[in-house]
Coordinates of C-alpha atoms and ligand atoms in Angstrom, one line a residue:
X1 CA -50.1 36.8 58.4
X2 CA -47.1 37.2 56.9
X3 CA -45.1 34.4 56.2
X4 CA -41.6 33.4 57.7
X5 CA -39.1 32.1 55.7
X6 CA -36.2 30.3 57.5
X7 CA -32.6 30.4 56.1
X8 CA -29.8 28.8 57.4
X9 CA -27.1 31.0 56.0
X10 CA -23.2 29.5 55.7
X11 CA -20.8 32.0 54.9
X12 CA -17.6 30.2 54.4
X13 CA -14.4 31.0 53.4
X14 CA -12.4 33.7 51.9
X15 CA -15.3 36.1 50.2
X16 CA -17.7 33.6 50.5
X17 CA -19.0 36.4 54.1
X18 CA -18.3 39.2 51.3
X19 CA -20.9 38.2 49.0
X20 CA -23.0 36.6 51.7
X21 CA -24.0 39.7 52.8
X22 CA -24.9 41.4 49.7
X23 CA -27.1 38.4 49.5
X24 CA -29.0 39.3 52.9
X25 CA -29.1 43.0 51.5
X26 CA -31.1 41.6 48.8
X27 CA -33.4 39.6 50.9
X28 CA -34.1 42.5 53.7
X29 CA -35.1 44.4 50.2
X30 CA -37.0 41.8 49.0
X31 CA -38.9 42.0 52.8
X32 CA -39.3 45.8 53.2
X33 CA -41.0 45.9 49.7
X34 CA -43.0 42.6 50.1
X35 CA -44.0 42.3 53.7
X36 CA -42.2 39.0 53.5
X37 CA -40.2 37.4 56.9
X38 CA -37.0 35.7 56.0
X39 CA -35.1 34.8 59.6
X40 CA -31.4 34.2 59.5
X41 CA -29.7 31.3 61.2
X42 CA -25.8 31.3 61.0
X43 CA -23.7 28.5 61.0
X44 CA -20.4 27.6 60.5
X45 CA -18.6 25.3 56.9
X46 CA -15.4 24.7 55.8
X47 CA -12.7 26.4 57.0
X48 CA -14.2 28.9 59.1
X49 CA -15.5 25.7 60.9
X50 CA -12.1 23.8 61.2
X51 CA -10.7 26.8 63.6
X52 CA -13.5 26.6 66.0
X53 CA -14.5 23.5 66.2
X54 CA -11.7 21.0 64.4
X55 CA -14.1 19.5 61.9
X56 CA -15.4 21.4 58.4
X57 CA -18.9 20.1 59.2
X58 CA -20.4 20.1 62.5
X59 CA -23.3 18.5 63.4
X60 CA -24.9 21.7 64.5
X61 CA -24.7 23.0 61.3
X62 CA -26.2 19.9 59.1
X63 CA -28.4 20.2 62.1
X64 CA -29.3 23.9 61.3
X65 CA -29.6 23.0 57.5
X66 CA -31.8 20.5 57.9
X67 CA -34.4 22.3 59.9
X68 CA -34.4 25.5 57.8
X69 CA -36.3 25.9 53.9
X70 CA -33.4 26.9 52.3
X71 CA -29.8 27.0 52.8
X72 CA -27.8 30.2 51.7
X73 CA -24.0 29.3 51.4
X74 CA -21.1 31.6 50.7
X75 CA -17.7 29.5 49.6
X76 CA -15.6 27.2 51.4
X77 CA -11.8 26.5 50.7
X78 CA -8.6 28.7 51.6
X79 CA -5.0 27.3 50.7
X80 CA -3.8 27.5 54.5
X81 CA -5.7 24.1 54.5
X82 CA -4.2 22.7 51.6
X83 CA -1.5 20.5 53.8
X84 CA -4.4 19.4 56.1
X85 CA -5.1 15.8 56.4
X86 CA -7.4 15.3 53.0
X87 CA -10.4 14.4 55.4
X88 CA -10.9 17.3 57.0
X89 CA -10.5 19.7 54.2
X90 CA -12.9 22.9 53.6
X91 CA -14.1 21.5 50.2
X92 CA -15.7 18.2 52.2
X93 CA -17.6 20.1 54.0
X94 CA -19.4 21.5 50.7
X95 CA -19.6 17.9 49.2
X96 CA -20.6 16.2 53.0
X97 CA -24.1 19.0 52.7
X98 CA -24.5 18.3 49.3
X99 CA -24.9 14.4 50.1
X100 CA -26.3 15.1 53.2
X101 CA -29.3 16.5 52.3
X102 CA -28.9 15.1 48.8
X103 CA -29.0 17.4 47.0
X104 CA -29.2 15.7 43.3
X105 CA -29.8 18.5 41.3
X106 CA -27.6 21.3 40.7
X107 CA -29.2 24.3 38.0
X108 CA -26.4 26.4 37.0
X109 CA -28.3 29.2 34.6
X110 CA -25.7 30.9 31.7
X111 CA -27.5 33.6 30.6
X112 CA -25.9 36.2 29.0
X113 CA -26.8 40.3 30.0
X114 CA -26.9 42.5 26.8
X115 CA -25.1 45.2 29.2
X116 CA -22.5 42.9 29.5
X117 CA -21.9 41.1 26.0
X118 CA -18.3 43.3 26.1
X119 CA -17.4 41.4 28.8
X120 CA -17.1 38.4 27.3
X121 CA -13.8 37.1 25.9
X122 CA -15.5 36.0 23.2
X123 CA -16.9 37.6 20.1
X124 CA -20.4 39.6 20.5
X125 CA -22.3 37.5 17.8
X126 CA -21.9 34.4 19.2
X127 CA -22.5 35.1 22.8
X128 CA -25.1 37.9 22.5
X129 CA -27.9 36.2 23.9
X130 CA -26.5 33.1 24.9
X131 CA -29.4 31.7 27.6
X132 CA -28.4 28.4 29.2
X133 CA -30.0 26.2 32.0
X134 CA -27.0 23.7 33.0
X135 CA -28.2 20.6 34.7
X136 CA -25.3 18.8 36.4
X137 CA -25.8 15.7 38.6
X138 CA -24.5 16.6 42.0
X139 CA -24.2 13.6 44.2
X140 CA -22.8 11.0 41.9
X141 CA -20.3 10.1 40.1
X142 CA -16.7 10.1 40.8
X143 CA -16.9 12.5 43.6
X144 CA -18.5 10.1 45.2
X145 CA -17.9 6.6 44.2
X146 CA -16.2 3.4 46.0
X147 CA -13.5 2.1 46.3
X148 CA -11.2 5.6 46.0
X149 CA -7.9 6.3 47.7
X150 CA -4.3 6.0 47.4
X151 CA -2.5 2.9 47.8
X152 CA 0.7 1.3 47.1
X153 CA 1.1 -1.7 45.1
X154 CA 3.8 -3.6 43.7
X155 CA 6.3 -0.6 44.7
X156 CA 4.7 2.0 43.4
X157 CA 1.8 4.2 44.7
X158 CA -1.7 3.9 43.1
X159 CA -4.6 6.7 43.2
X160 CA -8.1 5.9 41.9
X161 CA -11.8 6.8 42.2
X162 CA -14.8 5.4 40.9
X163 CA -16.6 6.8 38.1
X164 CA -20.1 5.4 39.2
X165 CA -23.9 6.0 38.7
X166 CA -27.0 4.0 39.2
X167 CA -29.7 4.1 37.3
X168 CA -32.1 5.8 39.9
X169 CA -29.5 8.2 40.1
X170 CA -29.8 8.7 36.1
X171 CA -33.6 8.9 36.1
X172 CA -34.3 11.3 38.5
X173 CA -31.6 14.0 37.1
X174 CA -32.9 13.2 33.4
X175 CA -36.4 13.7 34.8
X176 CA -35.6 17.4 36.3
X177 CA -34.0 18.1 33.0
X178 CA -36.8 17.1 30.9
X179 CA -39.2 18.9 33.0
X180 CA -37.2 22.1 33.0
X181 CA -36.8 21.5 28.9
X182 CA -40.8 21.5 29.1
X183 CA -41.0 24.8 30.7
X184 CA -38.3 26.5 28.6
X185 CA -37.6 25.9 24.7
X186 CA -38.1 21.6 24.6
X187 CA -34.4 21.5 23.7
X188 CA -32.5 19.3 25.9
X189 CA -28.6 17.9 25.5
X190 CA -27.3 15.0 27.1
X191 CA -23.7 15.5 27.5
X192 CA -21.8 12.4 28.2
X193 CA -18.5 9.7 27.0
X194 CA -20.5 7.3 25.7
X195 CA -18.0 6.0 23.2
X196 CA -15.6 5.5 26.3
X197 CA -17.0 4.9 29.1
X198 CA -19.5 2.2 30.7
X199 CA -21.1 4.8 32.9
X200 CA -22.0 6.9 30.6
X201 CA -23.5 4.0 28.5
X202 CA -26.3 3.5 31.2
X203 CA -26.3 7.6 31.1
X204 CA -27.6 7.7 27.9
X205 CA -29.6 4.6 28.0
X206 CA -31.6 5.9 30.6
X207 CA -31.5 9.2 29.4
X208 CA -33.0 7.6 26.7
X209 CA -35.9 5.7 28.7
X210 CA -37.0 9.0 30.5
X211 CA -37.1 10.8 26.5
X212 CA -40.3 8.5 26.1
X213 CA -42.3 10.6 28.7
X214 CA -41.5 13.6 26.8
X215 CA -42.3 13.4 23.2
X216 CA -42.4 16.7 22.6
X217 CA -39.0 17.3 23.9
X218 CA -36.0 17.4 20.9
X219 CA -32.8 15.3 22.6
X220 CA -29.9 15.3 21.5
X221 CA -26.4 13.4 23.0
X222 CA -22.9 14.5 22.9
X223 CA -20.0 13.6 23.6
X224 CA -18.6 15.5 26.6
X225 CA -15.2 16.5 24.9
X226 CA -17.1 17.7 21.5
X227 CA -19.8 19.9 24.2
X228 CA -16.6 21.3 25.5
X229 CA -16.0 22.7 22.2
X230 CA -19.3 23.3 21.2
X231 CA -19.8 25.5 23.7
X232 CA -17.2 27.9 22.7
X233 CA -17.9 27.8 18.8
X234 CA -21.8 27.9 19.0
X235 CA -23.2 28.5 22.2
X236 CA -26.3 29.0 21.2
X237 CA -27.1 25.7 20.0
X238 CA -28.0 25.0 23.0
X239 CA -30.9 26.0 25.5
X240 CA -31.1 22.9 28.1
X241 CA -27.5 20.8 29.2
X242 CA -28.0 17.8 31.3
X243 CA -24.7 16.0 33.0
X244 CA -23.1 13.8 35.6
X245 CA -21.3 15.8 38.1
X246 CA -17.7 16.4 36.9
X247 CA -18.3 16.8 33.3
X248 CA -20.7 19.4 34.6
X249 CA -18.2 21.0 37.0
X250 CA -16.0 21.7 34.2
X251 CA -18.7 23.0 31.6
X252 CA -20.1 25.0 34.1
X253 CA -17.0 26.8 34.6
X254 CA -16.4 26.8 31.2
X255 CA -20.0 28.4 30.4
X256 CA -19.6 31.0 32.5
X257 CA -17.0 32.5 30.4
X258 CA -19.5 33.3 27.8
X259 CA -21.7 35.0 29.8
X260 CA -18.8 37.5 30.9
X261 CA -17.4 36.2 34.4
X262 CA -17.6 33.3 36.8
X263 CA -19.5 36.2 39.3
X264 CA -22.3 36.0 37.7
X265 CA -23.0 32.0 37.6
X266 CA -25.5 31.5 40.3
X267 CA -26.7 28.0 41.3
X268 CA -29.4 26.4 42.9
X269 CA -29.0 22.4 44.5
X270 CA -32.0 21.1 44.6
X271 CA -33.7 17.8 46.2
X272 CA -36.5 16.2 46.4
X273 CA -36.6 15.9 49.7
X274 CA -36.4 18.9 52.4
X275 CA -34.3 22.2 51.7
X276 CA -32.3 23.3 48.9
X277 CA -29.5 25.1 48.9
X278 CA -28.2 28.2 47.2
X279 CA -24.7 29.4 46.5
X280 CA -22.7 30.9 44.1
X281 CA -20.7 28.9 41.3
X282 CA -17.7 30.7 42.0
X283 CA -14.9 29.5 44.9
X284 CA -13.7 31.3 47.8
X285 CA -11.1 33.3 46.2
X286 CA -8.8 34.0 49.5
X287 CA -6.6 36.2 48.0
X288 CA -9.7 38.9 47.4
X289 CA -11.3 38.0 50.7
X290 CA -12.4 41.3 52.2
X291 CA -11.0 43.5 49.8
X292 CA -14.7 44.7 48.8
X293 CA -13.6 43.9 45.2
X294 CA -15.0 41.0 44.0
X295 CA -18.8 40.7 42.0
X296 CA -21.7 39.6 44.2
X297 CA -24.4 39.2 40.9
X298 CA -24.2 35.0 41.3
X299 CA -24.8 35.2 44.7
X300 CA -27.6 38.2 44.4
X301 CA -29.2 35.7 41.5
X302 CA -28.8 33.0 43.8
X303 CA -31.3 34.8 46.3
X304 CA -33.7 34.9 43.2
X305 CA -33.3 31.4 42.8
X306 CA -34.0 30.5 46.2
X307 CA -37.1 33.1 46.2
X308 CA -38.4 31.3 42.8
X309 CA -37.3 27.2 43.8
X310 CA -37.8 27.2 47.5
X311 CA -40.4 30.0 48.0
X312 CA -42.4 29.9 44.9
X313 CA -41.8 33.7 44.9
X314 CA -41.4 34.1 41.5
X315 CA -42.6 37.9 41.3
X316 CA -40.2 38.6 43.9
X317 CA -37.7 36.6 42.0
X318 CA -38.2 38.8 39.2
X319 CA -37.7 42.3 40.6
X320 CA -34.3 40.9 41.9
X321 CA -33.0 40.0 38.4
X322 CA -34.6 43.6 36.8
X323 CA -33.0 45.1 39.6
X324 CA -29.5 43.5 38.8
X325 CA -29.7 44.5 34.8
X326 CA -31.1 47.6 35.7
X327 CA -27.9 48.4 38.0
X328 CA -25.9 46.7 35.2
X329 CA -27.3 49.0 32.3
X330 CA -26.6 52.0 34.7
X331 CA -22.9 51.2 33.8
X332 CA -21.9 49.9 37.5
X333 CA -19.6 47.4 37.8
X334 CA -17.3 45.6 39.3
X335 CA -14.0 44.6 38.4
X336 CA -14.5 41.7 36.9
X337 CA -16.9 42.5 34.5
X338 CA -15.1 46.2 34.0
X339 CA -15.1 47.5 30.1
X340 CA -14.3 50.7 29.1
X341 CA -16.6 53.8 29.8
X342 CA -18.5 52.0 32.7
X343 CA -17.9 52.7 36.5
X344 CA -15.9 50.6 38.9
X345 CA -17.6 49.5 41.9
X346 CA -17.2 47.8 45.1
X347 CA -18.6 44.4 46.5
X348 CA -20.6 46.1 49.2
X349 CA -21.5 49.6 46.6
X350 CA -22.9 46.6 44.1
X351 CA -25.0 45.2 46.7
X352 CA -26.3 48.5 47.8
X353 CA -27.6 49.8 44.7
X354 CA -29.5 46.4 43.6
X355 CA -31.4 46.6 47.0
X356 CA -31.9 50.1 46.2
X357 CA -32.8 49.6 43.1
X358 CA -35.4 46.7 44.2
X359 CA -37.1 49.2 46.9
Ligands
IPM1 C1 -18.3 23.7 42.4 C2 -16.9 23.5 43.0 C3 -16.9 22.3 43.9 C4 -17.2 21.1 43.1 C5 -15.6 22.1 44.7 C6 -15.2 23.4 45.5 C7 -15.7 20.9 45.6 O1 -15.9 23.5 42.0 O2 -19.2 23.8 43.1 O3 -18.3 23.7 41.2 O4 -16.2 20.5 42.5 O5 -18.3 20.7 42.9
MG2 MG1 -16.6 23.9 40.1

C-alpha cells in the first residue's frame, strides 16, 4: 500500500498562501504520477494567526507540526504589525517553530540555472554555474541568546542581545556540514569573526575538532566580512558554506543574488529529532500579496527538498527540479527573473505548468 505522507502546511502572511499553493500543485503532481498520499493539515502562523486567535503561535498549530513528517510553511510578517507589542509579532512565530521543534539545521541551496544566468546582476562568467549548499545554524546565536532587551541605564536607554553558542550547538551544525561536504565536492568553508569575536573563537575551534573525522574533506575558514565579499567577486570558490545563524541570514540573502532572484532560494530546516520544515527563503512581501505576480520556484524547490530530506523520495525530487528548468528553458517567467525575449508569467500560470510539466 501506498504510503501517506502527512504535512502540516502553514501559509502565513502576505504571499506566503500565493506560493503555498503552487507548492500543493506540485505535490498533487508529484501523487497523480507516483501513486504517492501526501494529506494536508492547515494551520495558522504569524499574522494570519494574531487576527484569529491573538497569539502568532498557537498551541494547535505547534501541536499540528509536531504530529506531522514535514511542515510546509509559506511566510509570516506584514507591516500592519510593525507597532504590535515586539512579543507577539509575526516573525516570532517563525523563530518560536524553529526552536520548537529545533530545528538546527537550515540548507539554503544557491544554484545557479543556465536559463537564468541573464538574470543575474552580475556578470555571466562569474555566476554561470555558481552551485552552493549554504549551511546556517538556525537556533543559536544572537537570535536567541540571554540576557537581550532594552533597558535604561544611567539616563539613557540601552538595547542588547547575546551573541552566544555552545559547543554542542557547534558540533552538530559542523557535523551536517561535513557530511553534506562528503556527499558533494569535499569542499567545505567555515565562515566566521574569529579575529573579533569570542564566539566565533569556539566556532572555529570546534569546527576544527569535527575536521578530524573527515580527512578527506578540504576546510577552509573565513572571516565573515571577507565571505561577504568573496561571494560577489568569486563565487565559485566555493561549493559547501557552514555559519552561525545571522552571518548566515545575511549571506543567504546575499547569495541569492547570484543565482538571479531571492524566488528561487529554497530551504530546508532540518533536525535531528521529528519533522523538518520547508519554506521558502524569501519573506512575505505584503505589498505583492495576491497579485499573482510574484515567483513560486523556492517554494516549488522546497517541495523537492522535503520529497528528498523528509521522504527519501529522491526520484521524485528529481522530476520536480527537471520539471522547473524545463519550464524555465521554455522561456516562462515571472517578473522577477524577467530578461528580454522570454514570456511573463503569473504566480499561479508558473505553478501550473511545472505540475504539468511533471505529469
Ligand atoms: C529568514 C528570515 C527570518 C530570519 C526572519 C523573517 C525572522 O529573514 O528566514 O532568513 O531572520 O531568520
Ligand atoms: Mg533572512
Amino acid at each position: 500500500m501506498a504510503n501517506t505522507y502527512k504535512i502540516a502546511v502553514l501559509p502565513g502572511d502576505g504571499i506566503g498562501p500565493d506560493v503555498i499553493e503552487q507548492g500543493i500543485k506540485t505535490l498533487n503532481a508529484i501523487s497523480e504520477k507516483f501513486g504517492h498520499k501526501f494529506e494536508y493539515n492547515y494551520g495558522l502562523i504569524g499574522g494570519a494567526a494574531i487576527d484569529e486567535t491573538g497569539v502568532p503561535l498557537p498551541d494547535e498549530t505547534l501541536e499540528l507540526a509536531k504530529s506531522s513528517d514535514a511542515v510546509f510553511l509559506g511566510a509570516v510578517g506584514d507591516w500592519k504589525y510593525d507597532t504590535l507589542d515586539p512579543a507577539i509579532r509575526p516573525e516570532k512565530a517563525l523563530l518560536g517553530i524553529r526552536k520548537a521543534l529545533g530545528l538546527f539545521a537550515n540548507l539554503r541551496p544557491a544554484v545557479m540555472y543556465d536559463e537564468l544566468v541573464s538574470s543575474s546582476t552580475l556578470k555571466e562568467e562569474f555566476v554561470k554555474g555558481v552551485d552552493i549548499m549554504i549551511v546556517r545554524e538556525l537556533t543559536g546565536d544572537v537570535y536567541f541568546g540571554e540576557p537581550k532587551g532594552i533597558e535604561e541605564r544611567n539616563g539613557q536607554k540601552v538595547g542588547f542581545n547575546n551573541m552566544i553558542y555552545q559547543e554542542y550547538e557547534v558540533e552538530r551544525i559542523a557535523k551536517i556540514a561535513f557530511e553534506i561536504a562528503m556527499k558533494r565536492n569535499k569542499k567545505l568553508c567555515s565562515v566566521d569573526k574569529a579575529n573579533v569575536l569570542d564566539v566565533s573563537r569556539l566556532w572555529r575551534e570546534v569546527v576544527i575538532r569535527v575536521s578530524k573525522d573527515y580527512p578527506e574533506v578540504e576546510l577552509s575558514h573565513m572571516y565573515v566580512d571577507n565571505a561577504a565579499m568573496q561571494l560577489i567577486r568569486n563565487p565559485k570558490q566555493f561549493d559547501v558554506m557552514v555559519t552561525g545563524n545571522i552571518f548566515g541570514d545575511i549571506l543567504s540573502d546575499e547569495a541569492s543574488m547570484l543565482i538571479g532572484s531571492l524566488g528561487m532560494l529554497a530551504s530546508a530546516s532540518l533536525t535531528d529529532k521529528g519533522p523538518a520544515m520547508y519554506e521558502p527563503s524569501h519573506g512575505s512581501a505584503p505589498d505583492l500579496k495576491g497579485q499573482d505576480k510574484v515567483n513560486p520556484i523556492a517554494t516549488i524547490m522546497s517541495v523537492a527538498m522535503m520529497l528528498k530530506y523528509s521522504f527519501n523520495l529522491d526520484k521524485e525530487a528529481d522530476v520536480v527540479e527537471k520539471a522547473v528548468k524545463e519550464v524555465l528553458k521554455s522561456g516562462y517567467r515571472t517578473f522577477d527573473i524577467m530578461s528580454e525575449g522570454q514570456t511573463l508569467i503569473g504566480t499561479s500560470e508558473m505553478g501550473n505548468l511545472i505540475a504539468k510539466k511533471i505529469l
